[in-house]
mmCIF file of N, CA and C in Angstrom:
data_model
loop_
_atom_site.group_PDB
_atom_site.id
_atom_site.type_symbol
_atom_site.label_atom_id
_atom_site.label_comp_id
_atom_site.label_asym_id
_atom_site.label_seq_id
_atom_site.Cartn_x
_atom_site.Cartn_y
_atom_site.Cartn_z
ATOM 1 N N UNK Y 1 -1.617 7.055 -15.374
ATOM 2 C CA UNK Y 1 -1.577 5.614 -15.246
ATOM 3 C C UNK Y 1 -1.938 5.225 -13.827
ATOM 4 N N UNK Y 2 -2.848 4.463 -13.711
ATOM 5 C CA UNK Y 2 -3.120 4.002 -12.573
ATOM 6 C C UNK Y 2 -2.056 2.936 -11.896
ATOM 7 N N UNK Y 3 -1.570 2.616 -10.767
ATOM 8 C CA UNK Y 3 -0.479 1.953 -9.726
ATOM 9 C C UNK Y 3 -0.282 0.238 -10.389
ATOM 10 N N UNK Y 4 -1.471 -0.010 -10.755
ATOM 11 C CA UNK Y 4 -1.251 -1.496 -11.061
ATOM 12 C C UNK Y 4 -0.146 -1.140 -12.900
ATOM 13 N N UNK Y 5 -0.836 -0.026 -13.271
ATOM 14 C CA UNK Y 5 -0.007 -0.236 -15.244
ATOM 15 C C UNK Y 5 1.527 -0.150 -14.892
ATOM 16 N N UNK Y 6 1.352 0.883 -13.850
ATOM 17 C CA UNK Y 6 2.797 1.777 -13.383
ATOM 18 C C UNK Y 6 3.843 0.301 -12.915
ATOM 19 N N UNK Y 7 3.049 -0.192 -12.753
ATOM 20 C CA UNK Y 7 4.476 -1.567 -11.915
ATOM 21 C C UNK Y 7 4.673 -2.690 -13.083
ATOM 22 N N UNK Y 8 4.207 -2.382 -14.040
ATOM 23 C CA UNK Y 8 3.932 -3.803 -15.212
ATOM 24 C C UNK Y 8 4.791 -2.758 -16.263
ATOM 25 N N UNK Y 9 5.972 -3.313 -17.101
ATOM 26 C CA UNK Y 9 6.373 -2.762 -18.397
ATOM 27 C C UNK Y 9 4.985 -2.748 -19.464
ATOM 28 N N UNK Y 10 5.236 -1.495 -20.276
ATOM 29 C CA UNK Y 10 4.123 -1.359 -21.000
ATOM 30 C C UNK Y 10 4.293 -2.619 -22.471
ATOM 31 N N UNK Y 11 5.272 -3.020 -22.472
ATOM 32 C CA UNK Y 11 5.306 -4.359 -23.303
ATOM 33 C C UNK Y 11 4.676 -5.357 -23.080
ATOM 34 N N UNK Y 12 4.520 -5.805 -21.351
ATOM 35 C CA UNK Y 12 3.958 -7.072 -21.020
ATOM 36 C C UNK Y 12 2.393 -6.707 -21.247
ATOM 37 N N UNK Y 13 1.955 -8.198 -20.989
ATOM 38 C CA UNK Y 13 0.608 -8.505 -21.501
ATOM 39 C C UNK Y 13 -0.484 -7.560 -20.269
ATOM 40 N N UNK Y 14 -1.302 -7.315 -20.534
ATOM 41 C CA UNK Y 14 -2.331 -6.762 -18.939
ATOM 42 C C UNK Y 14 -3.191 -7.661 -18.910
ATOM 43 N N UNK Y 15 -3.898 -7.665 -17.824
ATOM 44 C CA UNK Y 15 -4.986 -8.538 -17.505
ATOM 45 C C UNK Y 15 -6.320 -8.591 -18.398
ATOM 46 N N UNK Y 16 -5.896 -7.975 -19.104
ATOM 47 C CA UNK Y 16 -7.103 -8.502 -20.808
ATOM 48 C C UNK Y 16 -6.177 -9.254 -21.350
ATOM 49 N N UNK Y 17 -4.707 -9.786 -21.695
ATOM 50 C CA UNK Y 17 -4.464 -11.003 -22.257
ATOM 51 C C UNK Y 17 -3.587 -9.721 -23.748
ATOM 52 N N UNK Y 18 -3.537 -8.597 -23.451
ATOM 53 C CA UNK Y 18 -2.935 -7.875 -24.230
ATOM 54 C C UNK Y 18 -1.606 -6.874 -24.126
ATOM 55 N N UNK Y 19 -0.986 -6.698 -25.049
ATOM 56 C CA UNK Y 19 -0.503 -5.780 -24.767
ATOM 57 C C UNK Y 19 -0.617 -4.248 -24.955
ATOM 58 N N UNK Y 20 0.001 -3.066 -24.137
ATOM 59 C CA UNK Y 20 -0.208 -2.144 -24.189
ATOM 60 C C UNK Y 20 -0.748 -1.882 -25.592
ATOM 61 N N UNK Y 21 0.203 -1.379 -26.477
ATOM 62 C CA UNK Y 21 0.423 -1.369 -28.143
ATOM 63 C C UNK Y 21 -0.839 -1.893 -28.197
ATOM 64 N N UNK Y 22 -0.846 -3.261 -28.199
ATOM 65 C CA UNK Y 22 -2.108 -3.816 -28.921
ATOM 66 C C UNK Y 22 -3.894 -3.601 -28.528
ATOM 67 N N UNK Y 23 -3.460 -3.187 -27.365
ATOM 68 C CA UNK Y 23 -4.921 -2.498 -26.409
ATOM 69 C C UNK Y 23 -4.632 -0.901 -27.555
ATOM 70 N N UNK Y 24 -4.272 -0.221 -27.865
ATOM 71 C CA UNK Y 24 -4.135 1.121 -28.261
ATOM 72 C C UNK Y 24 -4.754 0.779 -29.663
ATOM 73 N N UNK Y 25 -4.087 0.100 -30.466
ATOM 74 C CA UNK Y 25 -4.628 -0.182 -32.364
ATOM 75 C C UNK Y 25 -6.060 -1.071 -32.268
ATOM 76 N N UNK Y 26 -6.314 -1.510 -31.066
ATOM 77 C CA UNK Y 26 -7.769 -1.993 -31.199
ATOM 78 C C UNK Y 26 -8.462 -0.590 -31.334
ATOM 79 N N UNK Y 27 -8.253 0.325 -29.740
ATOM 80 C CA UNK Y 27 -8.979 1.447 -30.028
ATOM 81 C C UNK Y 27 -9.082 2.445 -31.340
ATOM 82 N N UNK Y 28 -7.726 2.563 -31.694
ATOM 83 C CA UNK Y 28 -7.103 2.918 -33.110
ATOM 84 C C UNK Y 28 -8.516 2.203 -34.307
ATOM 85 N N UNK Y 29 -8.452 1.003 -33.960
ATOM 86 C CA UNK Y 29 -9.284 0.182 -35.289
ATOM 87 C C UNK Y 29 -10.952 0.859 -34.840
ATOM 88 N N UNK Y 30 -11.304 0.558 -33.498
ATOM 89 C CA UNK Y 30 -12.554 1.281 -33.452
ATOM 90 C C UNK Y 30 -12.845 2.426 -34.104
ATOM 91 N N UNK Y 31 -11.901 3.112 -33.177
ATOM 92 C CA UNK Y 31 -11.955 5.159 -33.425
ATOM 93 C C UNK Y 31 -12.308 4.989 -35.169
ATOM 94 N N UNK Y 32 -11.382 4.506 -35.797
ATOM 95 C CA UNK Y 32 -11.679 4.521 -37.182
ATOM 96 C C UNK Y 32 -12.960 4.211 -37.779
ATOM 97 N N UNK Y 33 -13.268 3.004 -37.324
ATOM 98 C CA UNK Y 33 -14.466 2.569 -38.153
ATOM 99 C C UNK Y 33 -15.847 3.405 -37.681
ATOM 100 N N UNK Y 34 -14.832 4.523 -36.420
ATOM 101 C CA UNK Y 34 -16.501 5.251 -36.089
ATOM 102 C C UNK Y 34 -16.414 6.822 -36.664
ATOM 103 N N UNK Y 35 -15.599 6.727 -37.246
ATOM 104 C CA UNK Y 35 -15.455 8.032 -38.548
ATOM 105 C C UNK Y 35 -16.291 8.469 -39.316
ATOM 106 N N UNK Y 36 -17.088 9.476 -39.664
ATOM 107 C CA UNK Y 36 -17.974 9.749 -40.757
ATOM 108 C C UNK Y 36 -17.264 10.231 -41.920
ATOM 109 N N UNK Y 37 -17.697 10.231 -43.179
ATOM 110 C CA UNK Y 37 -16.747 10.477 -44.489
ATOM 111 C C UNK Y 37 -16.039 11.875 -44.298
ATOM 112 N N UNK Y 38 -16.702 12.939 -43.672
ATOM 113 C CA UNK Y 38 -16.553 13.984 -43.134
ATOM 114 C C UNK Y 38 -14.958 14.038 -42.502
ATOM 115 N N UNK Y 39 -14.857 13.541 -41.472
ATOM 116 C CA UNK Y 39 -13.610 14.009 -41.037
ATOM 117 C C UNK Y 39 -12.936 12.984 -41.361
ATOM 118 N N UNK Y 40 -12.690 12.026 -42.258
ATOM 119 C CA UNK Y 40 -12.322 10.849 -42.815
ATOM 120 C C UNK Y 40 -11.352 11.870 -44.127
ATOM 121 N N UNK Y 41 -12.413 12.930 -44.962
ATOM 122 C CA UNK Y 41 -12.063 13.495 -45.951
ATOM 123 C C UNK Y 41 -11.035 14.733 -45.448
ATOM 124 N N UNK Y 42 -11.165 15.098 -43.905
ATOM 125 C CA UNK Y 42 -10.321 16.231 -43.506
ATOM 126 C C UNK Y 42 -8.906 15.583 -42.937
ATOM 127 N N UNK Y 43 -8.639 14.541 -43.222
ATOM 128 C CA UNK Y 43 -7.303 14.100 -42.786
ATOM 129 C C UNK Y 43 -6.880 13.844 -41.138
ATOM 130 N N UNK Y 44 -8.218 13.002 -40.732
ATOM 131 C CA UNK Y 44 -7.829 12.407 -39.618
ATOM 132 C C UNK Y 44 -7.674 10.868 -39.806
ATOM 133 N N UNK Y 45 -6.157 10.498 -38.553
ATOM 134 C CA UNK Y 45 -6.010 9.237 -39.264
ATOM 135 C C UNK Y 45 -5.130 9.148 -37.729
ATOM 136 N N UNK Y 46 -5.652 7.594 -37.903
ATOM 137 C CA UNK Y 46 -5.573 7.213 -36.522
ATOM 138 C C UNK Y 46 -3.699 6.004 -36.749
ATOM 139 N N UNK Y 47 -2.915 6.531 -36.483
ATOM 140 C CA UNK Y 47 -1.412 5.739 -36.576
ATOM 141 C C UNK Y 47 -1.701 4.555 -36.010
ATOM 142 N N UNK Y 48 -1.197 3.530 -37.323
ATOM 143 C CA UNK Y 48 -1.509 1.823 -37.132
ATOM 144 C C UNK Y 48 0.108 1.725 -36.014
ATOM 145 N N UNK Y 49 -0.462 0.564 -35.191
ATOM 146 C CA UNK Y 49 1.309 -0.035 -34.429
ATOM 147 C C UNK Y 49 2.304 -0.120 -34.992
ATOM 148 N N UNK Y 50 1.848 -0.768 -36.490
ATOM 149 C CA UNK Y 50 3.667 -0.895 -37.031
ATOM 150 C C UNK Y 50 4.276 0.149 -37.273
ATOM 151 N N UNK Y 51 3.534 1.310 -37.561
ATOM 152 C CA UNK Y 51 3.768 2.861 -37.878
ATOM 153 C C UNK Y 51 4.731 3.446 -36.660
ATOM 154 N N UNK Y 52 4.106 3.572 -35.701
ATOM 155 C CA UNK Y 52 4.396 3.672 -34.571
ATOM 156 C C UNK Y 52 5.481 3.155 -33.758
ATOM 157 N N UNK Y 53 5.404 2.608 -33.793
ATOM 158 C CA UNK Y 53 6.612 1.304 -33.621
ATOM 159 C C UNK Y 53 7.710 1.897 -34.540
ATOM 160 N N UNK Y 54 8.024 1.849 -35.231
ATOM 161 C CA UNK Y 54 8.700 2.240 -36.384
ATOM 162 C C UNK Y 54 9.328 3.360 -36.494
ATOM 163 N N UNK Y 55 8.551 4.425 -35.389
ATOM 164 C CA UNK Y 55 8.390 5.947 -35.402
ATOM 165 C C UNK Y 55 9.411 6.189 -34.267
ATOM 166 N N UNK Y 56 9.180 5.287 -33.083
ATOM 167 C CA UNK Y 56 9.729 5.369 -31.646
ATOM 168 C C UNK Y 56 10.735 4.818 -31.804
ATOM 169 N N UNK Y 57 11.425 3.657 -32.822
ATOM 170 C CA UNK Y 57 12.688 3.393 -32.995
ATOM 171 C C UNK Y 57 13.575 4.075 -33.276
ATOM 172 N N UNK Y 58 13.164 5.149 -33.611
ATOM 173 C CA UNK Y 58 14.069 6.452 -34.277
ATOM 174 C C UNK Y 58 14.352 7.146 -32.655
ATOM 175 N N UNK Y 59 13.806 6.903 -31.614
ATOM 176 C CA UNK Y 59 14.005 8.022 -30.528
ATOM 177 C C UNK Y 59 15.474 7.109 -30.163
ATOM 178 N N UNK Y 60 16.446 8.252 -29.658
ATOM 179 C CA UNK Y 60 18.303 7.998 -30.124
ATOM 180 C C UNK Y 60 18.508 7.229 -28.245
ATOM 181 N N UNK Y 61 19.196 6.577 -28.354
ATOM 182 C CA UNK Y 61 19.618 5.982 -26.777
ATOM 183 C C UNK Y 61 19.746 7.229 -26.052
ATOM 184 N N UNK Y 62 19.271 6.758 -24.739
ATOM 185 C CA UNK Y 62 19.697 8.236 -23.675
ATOM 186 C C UNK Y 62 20.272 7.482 -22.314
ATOM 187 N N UNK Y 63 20.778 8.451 -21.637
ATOM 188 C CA UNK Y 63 21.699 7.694 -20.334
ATOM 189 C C UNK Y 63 20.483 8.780 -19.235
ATOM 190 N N UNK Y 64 19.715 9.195 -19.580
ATOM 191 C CA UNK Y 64 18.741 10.113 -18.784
ATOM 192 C C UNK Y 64 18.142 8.836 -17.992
ATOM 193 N N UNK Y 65 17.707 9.528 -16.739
ATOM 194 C CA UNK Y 65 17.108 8.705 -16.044
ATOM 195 C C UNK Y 65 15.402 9.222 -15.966
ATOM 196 N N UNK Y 66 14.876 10.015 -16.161
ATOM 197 C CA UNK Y 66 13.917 10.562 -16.422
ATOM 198 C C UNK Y 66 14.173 11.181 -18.490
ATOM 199 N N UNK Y 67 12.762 10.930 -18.280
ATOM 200 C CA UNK Y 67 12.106 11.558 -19.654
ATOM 201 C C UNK Y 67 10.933 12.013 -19.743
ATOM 202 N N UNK Y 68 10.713 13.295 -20.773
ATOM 203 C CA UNK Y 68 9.306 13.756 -20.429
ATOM 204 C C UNK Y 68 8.777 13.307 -22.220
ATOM 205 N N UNK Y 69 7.322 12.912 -22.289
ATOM 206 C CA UNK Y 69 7.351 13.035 -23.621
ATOM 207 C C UNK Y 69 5.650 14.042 -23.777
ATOM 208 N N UNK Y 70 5.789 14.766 -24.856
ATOM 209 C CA UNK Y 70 4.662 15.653 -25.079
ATOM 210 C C UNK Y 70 4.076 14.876 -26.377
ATOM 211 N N UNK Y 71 2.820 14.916 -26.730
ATOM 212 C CA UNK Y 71 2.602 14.083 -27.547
ATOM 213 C C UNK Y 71 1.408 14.954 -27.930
ATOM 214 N N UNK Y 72 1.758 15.602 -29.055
ATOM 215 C CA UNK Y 72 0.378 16.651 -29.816
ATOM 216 C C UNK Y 72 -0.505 15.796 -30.190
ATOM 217 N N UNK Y 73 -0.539 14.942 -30.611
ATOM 218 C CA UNK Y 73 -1.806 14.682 -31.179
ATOM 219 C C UNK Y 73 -3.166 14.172 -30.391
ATOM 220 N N UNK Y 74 -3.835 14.194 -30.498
ATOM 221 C CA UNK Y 74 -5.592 13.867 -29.857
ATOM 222 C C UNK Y 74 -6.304 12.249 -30.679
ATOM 223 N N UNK Y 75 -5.552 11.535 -30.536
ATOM 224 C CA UNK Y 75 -5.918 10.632 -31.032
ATOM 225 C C UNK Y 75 -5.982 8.945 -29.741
ATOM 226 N N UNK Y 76 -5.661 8.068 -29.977
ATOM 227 C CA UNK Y 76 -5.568 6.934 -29.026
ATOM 228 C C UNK Y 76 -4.448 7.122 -28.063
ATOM 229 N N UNK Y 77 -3.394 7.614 -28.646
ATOM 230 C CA UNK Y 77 -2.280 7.482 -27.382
ATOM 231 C C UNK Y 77 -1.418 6.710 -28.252
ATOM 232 N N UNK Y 78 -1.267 5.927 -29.587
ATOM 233 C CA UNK Y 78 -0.295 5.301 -29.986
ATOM 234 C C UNK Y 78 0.831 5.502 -29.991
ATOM 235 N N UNK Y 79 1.462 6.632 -30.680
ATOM 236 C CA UNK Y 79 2.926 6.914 -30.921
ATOM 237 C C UNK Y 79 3.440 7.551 -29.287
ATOM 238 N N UNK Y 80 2.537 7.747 -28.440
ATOM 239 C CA UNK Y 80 2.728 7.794 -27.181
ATOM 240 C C UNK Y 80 2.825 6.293 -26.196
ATOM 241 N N UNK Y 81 2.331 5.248 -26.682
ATOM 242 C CA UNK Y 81 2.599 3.932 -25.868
ATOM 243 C C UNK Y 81 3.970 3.624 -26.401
ATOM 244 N N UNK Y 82 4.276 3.847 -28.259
ATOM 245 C CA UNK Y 82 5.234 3.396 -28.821
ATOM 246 C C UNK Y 82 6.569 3.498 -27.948
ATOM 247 N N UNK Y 83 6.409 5.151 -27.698
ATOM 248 C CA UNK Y 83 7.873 5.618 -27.551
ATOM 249 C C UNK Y 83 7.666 5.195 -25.891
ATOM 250 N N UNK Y 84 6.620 4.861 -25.241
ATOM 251 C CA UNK Y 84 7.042 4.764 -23.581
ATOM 252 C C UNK Y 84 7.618 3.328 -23.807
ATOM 253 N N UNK Y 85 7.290 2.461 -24.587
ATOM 254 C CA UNK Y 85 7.571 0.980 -24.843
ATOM 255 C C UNK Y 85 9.334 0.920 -25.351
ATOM 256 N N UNK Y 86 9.736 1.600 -26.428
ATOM 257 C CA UNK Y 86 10.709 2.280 -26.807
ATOM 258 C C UNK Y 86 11.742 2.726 -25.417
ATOM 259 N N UNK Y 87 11.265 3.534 -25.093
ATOM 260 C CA UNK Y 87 12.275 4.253 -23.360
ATOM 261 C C UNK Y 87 12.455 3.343 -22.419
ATOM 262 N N UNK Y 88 11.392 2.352 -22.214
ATOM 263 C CA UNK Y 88 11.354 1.383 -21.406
ATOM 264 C C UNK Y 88 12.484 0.260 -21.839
ATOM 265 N N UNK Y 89 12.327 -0.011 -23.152
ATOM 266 C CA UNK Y 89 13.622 -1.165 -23.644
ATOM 267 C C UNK Y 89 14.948 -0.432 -23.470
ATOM 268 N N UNK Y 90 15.176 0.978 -23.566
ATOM 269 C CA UNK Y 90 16.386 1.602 -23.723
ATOM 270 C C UNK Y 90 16.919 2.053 -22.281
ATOM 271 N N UNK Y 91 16.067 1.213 -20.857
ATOM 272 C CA UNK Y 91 16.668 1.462 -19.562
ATOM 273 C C UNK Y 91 15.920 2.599 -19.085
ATOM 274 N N UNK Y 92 15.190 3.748 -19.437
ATOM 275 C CA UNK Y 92 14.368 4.543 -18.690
ATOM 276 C C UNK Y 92 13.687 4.607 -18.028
ATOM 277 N N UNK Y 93 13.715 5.062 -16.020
ATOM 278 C CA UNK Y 93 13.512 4.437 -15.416
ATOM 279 C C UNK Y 93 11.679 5.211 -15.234
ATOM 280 N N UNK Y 94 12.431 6.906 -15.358
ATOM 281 C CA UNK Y 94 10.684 7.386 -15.506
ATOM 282 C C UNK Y 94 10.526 8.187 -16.749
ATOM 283 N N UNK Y 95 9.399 8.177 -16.650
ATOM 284 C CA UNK Y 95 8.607 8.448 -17.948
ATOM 285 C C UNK Y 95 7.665 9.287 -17.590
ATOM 286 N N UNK Y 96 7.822 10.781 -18.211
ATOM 287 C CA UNK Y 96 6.942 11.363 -17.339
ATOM 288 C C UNK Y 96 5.692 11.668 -19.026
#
């Protein structure tokens, strides 16, 4: 993350007029529509926000002041903005 994302909660809007989340399911909506039937048919699938969202509500309150999160998948970064958006409402101060 570059110094300007790092000082802004990933909830608030950025200077495109968006939010994190919602900057991620645009790319999400691109990535998709630039799919060939090919790996469309091999089970790549790009996690919509509400999914996501939905996913990171499940991560349990913590009194940690640091958190690390690993995030397997190779896709936009969604269920990875989710849960930093998620840690961020639940008082977490870093996020590694």
């Amino acid at each position: 993350m570059g110094t300007e994302s790092a000082c802004r909660s990933a909830s608030e809007p950025t200077p495109y007029g968006m939010s994190l989340l919602d900057q991620f399911d645009h790319l999400r909506v691109a990535a998709y529509a630039a799919l060939d039937s090919d790996r469309s048919s091999l089970g790549q699938y790009f996690t919509p926000a509400p999914v996501a969202t939905l996913l990171a509500s499940m991560v349990p309150s913590t009194a940690a002041a640091s958190v690390s999160i690993l995030d397997p998948g190779a896709g936009v970064g969604m269920l990875s903005a989710a849960a930093i958006i998620r840690l961020e409402s639940l008082g977490v101060k870093k996020i590694n």
